[in-house]
Short mmCIF file of C-alpha atoms in Angstrom, two decimals:
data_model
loop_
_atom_site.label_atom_id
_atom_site.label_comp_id
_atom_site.label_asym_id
_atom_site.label_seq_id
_atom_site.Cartn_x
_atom_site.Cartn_y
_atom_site.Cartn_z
CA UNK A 1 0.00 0.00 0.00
CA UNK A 2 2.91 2.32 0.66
CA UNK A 3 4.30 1.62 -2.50
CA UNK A 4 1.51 2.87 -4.77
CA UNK A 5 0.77 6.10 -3.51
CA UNK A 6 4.44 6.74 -4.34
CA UNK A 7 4.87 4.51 -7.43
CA UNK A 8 1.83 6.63 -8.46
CA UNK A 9 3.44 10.15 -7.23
CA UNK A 10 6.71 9.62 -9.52
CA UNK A 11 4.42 8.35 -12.41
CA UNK A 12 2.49 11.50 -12.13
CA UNK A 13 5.55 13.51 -12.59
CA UNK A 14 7.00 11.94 -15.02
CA UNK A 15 3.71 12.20 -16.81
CA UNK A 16 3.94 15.79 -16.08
CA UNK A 17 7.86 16.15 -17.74
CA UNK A 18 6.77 14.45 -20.86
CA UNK A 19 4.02 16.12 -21.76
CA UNK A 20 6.88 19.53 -21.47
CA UNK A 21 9.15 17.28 -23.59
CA UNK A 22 6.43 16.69 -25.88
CA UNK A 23 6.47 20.00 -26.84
CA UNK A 24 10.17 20.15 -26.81
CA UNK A 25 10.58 17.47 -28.44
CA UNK A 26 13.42 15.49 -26.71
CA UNK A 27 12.70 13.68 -23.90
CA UNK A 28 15.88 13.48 -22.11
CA UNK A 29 14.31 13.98 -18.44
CA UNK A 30 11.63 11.62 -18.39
CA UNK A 31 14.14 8.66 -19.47
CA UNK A 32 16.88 10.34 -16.50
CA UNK A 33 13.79 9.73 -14.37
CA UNK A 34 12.60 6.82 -15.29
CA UNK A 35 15.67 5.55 -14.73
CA UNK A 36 16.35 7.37 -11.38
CA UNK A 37 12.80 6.34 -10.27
CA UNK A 38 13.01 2.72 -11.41
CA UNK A 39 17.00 1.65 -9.73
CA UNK A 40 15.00 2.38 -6.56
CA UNK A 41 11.69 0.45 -6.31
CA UNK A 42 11.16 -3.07 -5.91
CA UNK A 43 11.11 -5.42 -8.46
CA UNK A 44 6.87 -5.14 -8.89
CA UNK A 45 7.02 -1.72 -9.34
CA UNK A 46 9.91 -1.26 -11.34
CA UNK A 47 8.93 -3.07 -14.10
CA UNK A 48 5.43 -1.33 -13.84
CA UNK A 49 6.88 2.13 -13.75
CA UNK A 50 9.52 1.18 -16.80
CA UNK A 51 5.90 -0.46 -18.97
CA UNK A 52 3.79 2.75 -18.30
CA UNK A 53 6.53 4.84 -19.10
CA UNK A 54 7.41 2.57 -22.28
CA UNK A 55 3.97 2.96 -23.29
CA UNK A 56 3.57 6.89 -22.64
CA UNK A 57 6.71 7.67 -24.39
CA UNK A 58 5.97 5.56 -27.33
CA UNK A 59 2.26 7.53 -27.49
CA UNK A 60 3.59 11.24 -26.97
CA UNK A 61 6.69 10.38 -29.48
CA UNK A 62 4.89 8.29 -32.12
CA UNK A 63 7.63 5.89 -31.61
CA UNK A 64 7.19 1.93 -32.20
CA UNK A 65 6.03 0.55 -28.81
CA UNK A 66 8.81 -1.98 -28.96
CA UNK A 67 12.01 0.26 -29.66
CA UNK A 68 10.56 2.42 -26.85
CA UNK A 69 10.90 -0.22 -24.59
CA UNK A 70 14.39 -1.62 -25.69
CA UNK A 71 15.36 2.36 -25.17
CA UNK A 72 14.21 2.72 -21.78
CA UNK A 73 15.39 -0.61 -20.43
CA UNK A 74 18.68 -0.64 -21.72
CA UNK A 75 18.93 2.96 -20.22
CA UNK A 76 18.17 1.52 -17.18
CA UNK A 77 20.03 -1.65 -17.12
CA UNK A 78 22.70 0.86 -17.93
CA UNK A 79 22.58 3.35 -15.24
CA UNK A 80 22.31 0.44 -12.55
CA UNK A 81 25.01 -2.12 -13.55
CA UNK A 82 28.04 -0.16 -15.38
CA UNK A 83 29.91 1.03 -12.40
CA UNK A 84 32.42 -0.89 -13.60
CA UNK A 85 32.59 0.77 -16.76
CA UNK A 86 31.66 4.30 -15.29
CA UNK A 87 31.78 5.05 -11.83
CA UNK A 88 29.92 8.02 -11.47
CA UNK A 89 26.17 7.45 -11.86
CA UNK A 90 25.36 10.72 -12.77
CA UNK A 91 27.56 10.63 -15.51
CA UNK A 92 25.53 7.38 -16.23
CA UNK A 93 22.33 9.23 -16.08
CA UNK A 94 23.51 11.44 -18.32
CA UNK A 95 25.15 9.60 -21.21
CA UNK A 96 22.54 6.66 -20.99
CA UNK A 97 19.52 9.60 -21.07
CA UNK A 98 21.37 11.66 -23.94
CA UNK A 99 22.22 8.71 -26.16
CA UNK A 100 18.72 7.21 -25.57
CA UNK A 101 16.41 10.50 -26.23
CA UNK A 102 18.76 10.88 -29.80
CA UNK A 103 17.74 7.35 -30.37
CA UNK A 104 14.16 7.76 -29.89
CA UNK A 105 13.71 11.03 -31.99
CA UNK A 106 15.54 9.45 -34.62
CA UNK A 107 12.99 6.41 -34.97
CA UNK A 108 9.96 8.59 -34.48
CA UNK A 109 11.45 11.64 -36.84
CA UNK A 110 14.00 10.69 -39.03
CA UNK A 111 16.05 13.59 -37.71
CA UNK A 112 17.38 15.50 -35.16
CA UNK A 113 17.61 19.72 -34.73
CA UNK A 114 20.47 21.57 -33.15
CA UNK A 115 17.75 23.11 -31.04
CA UNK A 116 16.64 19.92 -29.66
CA UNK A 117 20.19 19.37 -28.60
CA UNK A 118 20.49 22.97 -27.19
CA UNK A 119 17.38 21.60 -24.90
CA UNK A 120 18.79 18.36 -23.67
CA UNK A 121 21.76 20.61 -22.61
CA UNK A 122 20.38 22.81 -21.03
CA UNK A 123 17.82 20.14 -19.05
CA UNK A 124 20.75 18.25 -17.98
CA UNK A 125 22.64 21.24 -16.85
CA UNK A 126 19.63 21.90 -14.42
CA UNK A 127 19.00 18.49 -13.53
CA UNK A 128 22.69 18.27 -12.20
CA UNK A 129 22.53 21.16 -9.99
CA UNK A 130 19.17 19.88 -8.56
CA UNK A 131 21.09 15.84 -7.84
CA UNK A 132 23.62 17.98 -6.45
CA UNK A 133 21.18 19.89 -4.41
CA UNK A 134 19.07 17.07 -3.17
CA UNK A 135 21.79 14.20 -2.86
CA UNK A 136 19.34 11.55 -4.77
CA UNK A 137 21.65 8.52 -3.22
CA UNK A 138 24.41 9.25 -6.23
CA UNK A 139 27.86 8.80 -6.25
CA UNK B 1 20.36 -13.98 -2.98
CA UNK B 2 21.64 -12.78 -6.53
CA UNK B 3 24.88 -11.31 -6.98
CA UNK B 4 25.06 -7.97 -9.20
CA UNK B 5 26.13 -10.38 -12.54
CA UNK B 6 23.06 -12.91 -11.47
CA UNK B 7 20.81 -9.63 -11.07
CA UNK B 8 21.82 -8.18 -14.16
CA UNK B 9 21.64 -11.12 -16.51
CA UNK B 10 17.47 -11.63 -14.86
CA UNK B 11 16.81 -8.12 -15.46
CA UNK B 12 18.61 -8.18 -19.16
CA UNK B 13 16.22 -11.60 -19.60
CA UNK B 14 13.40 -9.61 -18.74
CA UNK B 15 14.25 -6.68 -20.89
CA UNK B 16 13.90 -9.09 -24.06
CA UNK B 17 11.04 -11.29 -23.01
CA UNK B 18 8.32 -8.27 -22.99
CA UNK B 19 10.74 -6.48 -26.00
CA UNK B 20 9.50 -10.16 -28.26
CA UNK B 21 5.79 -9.52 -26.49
CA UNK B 22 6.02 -5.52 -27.93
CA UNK B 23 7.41 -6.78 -31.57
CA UNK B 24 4.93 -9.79 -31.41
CA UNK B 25 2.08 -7.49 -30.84
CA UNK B 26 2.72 -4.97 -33.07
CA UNK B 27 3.11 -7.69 -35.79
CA UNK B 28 -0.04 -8.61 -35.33
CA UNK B 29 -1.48 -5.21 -35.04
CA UNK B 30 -2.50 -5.31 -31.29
CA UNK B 31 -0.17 -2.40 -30.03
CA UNK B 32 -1.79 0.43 -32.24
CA UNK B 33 -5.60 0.33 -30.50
CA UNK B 34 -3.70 0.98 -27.23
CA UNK B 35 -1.66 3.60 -28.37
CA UNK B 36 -4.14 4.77 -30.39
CA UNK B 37 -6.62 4.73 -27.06
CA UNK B 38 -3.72 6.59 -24.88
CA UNK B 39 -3.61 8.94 -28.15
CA UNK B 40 -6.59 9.77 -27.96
CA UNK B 41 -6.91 10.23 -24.12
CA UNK B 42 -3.68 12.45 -23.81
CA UNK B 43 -4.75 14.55 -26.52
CA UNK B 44 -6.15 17.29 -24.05
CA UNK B 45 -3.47 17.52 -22.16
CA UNK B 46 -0.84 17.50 -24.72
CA UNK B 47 -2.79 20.22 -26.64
CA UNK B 48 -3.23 22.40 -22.97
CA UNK B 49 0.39 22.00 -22.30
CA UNK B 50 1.55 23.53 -25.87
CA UNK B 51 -0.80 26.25 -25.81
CA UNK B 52 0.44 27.27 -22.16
CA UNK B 53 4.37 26.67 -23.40
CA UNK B 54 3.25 28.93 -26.28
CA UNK B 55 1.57 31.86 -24.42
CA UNK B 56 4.54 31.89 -21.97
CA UNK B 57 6.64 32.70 -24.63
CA UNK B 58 5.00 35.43 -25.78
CA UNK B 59 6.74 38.17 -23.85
CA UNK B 60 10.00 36.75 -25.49
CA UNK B 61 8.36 37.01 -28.62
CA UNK B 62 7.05 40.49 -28.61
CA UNK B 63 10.16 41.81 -26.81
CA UNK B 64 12.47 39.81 -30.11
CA UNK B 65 10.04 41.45 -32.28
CA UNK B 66 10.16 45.49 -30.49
CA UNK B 67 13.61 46.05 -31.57
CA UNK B 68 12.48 46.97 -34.98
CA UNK B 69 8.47 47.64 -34.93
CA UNK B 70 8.39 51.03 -35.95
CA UNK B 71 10.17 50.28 -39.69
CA UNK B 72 7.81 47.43 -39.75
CA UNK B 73 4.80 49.33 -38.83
CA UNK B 74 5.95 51.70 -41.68
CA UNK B 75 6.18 49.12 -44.14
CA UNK B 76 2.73 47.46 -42.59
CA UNK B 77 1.12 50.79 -42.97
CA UNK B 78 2.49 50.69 -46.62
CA UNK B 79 1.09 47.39 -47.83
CA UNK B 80 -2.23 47.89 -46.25
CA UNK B 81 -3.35 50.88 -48.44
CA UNK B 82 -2.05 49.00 -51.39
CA UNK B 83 -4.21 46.05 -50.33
CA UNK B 84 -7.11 48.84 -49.96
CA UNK B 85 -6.60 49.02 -53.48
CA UNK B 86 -6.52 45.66 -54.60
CA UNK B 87 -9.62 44.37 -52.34
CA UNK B 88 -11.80 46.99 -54.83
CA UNK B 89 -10.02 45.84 -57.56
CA UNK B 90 -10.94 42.32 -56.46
CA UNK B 91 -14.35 42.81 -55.40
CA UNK B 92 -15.16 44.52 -58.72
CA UNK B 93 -14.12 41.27 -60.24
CA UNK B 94 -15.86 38.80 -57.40
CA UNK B 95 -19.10 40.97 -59.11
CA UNK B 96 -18.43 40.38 -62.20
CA UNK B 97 -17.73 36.81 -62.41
CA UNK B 98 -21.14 36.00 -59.86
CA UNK B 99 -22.86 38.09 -62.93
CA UNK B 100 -21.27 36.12 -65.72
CA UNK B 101 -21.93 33.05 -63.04
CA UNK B 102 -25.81 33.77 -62.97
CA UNK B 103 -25.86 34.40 -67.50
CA UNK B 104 -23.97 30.84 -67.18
CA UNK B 105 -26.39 29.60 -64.67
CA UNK B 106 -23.04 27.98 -63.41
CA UNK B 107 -22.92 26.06 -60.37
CA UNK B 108 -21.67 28.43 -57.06
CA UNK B 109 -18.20 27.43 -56.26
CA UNK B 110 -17.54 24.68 -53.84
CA UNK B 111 -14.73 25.21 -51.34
CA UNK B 112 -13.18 22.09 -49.74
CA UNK B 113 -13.35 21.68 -45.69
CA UNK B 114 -9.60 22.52 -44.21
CA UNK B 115 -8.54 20.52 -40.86
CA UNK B 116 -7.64 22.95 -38.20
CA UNK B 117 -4.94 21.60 -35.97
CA UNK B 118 -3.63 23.32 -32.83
CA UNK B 119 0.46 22.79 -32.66
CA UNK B 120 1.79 20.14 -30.08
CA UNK B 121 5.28 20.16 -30.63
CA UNK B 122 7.30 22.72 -31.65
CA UNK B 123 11.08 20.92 -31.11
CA UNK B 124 10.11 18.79 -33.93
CA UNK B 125 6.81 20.25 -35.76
CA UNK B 126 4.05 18.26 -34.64
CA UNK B 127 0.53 18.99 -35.00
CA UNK B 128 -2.59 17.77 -32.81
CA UNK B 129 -4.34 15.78 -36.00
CA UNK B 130 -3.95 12.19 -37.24
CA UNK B 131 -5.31 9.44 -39.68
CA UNK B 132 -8.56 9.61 -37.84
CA UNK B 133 -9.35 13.70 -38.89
CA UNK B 134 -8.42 12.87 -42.22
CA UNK B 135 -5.12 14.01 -42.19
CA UNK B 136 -2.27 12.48 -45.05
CA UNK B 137 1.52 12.73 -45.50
CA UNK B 138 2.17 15.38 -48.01
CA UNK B 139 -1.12 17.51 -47.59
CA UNK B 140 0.00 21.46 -46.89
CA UNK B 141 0.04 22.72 -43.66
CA UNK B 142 -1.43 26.71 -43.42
CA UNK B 143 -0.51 29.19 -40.94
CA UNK B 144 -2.72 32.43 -41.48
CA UNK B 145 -3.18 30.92 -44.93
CA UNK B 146 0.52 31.15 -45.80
CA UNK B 147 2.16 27.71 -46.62
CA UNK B 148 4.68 26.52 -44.32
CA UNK B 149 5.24 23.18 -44.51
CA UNK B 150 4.26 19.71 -45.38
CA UNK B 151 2.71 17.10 -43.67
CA UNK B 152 5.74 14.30 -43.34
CA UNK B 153 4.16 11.69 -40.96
CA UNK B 154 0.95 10.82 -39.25
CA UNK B 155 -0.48 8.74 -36.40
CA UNK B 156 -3.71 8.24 -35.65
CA UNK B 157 -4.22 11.37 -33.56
CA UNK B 158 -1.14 13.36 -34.57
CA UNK B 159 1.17 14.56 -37.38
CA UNK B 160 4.66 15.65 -37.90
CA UNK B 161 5.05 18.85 -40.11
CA UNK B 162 8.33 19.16 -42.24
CA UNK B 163 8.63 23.20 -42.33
CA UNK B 164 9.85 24.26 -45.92
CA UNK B 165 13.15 24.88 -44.59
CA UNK B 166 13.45 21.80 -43.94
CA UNK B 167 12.07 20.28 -46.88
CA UNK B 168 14.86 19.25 -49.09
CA UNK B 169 12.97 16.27 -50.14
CA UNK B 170 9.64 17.47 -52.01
CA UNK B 171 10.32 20.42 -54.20
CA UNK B 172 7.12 22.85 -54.65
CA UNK B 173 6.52 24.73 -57.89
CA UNK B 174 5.62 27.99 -57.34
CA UNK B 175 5.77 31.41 -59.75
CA UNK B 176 6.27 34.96 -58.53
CA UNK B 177 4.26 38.13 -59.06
CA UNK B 178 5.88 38.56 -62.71
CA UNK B 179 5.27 34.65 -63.45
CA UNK B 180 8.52 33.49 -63.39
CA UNK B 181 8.42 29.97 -62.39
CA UNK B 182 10.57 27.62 -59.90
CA UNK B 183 10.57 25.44 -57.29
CA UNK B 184 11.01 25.98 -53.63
CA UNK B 185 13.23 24.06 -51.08
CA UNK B 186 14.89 24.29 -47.66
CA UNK B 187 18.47 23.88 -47.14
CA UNK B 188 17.84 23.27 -43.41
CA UNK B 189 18.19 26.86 -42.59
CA UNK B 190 16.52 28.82 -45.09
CA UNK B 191 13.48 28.40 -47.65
CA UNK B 192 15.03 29.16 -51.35
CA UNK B 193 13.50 29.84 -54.37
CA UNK B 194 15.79 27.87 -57.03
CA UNK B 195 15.96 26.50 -60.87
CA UNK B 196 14.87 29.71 -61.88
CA UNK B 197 16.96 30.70 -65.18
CA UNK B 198 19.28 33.52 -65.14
CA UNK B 199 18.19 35.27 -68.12
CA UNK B 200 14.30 35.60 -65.83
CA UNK B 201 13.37 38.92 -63.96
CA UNK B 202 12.99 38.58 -60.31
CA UNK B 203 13.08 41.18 -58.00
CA UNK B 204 12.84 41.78 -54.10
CA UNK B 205 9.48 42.09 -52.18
CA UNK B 206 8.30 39.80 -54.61
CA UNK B 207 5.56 37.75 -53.90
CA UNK B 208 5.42 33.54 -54.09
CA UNK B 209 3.11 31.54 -54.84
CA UNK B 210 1.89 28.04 -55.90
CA UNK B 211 1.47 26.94 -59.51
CA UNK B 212 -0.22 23.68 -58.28
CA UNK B 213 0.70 20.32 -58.12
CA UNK B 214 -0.23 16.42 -56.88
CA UNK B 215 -1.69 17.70 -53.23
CA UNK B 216 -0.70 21.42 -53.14
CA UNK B 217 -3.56 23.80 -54.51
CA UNK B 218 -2.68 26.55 -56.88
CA UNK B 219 -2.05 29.88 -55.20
CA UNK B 220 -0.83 29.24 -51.93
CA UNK B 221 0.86 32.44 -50.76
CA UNK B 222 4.61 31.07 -49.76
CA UNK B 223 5.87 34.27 -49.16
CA UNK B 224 8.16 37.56 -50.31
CA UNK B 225 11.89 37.37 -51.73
CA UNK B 226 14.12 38.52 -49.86
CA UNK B 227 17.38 38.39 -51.01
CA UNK B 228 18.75 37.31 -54.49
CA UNK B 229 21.73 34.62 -54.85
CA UNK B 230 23.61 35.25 -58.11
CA UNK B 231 26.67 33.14 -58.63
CA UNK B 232 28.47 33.96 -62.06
CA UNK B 233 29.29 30.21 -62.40
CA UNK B 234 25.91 28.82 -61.86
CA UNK B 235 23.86 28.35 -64.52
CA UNK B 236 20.75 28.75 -62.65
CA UNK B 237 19.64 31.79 -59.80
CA UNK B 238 18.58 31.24 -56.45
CA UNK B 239 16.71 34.00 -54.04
CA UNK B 240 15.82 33.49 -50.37
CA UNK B 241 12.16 33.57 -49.23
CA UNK B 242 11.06 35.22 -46.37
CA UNK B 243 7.87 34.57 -44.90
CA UNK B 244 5.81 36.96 -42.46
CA UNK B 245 4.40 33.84 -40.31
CA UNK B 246 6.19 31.51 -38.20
CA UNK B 247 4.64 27.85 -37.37
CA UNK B 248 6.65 28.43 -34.03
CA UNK B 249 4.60 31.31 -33.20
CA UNK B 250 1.18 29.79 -34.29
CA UNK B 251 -1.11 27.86 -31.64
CA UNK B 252 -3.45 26.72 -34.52
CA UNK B 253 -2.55 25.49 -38.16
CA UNK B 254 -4.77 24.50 -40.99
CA UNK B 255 -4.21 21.85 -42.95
CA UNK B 256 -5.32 21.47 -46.61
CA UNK B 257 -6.98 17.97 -47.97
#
């Protein structure tokens, strides 16, 4: 019962950041997130966060259900188990979130804009300072 | 219980069963009426959102715009008492073909229904209108009846809109106000005006429009020329468009069947 009311608050806002990536166009947030969000539920609820999210991303970007998928659970397998290969998870975050939203807007696009690029910059530059701020359990 | 490499490999296994369940179903056509269905529900929102992204950046917009109003009032002021005298010129004419209509006992004109879109996306040009409104790749996308792009891709609830400076694909034919003809194209930064031969007479402030082609109605306004590209080796001229409307200052498009 605890689980859900939180499972359903970080849902909510990641609903909330892609619909604003929507209109951006790059969702580099929601998948830093998702995969922030999903590395710390249990195994129920992880794989029910990483579906919905699979499923709203592949509606709002007009993106084939299963590439979505492959996207965001790769991304996550990603920012969980390469410490070996990269220590610092939020250089993780960041990398697996980048290459991932290029990904995506390439399948559901064709293309990518240097304006889109500009964005995912300048999200990540803000969601660093706020990791830093809050301390979200990163190394 | 698991080790990290144990975990990993499970969570990798799990990763590719449901990614065969998403192929599997979309092979067989059962993803689409969900996604369609989430579409369909979202739509509000994603519509609400865009239109509140768009009025905040109005300010930015107007302030971008202030630096040089007063020339463009000027010129504003300039073209709307010589479209004072056009409109009579025009409505002298709309009188005289409904009279040569009526001798004729000619059918009135029909005029085809347009789709009216608001804008979702403006990071890549998406428009709230799919399959289901009627809505097909290559149709032209209006904004304040000036053509700005082309429709490049649809789902059932929404579109993607290639802008025509960023059509390098799908050259439009289009003639000026002296009837010089061409075709326009993007280069990813601007829309130009090219193929038109060098001996032709093309000057600025001129205006573009459609000649007409598969999908694209004759006499679409495109827009004004605003610079001309002469290069002594080509055998061919090019001129840059400029166009008074931007789809990334629009909230609602039309789209042309």
């Amino acid at each position: 019962m605890i689980n859900l009311g939180r499972w359903l608050i970080k849902l909510a806002l990641i609903v909330l950041v892609s619909l604003f990536e929507r209109v951006m166009g790059f969702p580099v947030v929601v998948m830093m997130l998702t995969s922030l969000y999903a590395a710390r539920l249990d195994q129920g609820w992880r794989w029910g966060l990483l579906l919905a999210v699979g499923v709203l991303t592949s509606t709002l970007f007009m993106t084939p259900l299963s590439i979505t998928w492959l996207v965001i659970g790769l991304n996550y397998i990603w920012a969980k188990h390469a410490q070996q290969l990269l220590p610092s998870r939020v250089m993780r975050l960041i990398i697996g979130s980048l290459v991932g939203s290029v990904v995506l807007v390439i399948f559901s696009y064709g293309q990518i804009y240097l304006r889109q690029l500009v964005y995912g910059l300048i999200a990540i530059f803000i969601c660093i300072i706020w990791f830093k701020r809050y301390r979200f359990h990163l190394k | 219980m698991f080790n990290n490499y144990q975990k990993l490999w499970f969570e990798l296994g799990i990763i590719t069963i449901i990614f065969m369940v998403a192929v599997l179903g979309e092979w067989l056509r059962l993803v689409q009426p969900a996604t369609s269905f989430f579409e369909h529900m979202l739509q509000p929102a994603i519509v609400k959102t865009s239109g509140l992204m768009i009025n905040s950046n109005q300010p930015f917009i107007l302030f971008k715009k202030s630096f040089n109003s007063a020339r463009r009032v000027q010129e504003l002021e300039q073209e709307y008492s010589q479209s004072l005298a056009k409109i009579s010129e025009v409505e002298y004419l709309e009188q005289e073909n409904q009279e040569l209509r009526r001798l004729l006992h000619a059918q009135e004109k029909t005029t085809l229904p347009v789709i009216v879109a608001p804008v979702i996306s403006y990071g890549q040009p998406s428009i709230s209108a799919g399959q289901t409104d009627g809505v097909k790749i290559g149709q032209p996308v209006l904004v304040a009846e000036m053509l700005v792009g082309l429709i490049k891709s649809t789902s059932t609830h929404q579109s993607t809109v290639d802008l025509l400076f960023q059509n390098t694909t799908s050259p439009i034919l289009v003639k000026t106000e002296s009837g010089v003809e061409g075709l326009v194209m993007g280069n990813g930064r601007d829309i130009l005006l090219t193929e038109i031969p060098k001996e032709a007479e093309i000057s600025i402030d001129e205006l573009i429009v459609t000649v007409g082609q598969k999908q694209i109605r004759p006499q679409l306004v495109i827009g004004r020329i605003q610079q001309l590209i002469d290069q002594p080796s080509s055998p061919i001229r090019q001129a840059i468009i400029h166009q008074e409307i931007s789809f990334y200052e629009a909230l609602i498009v039309e789209v042309l069947p």
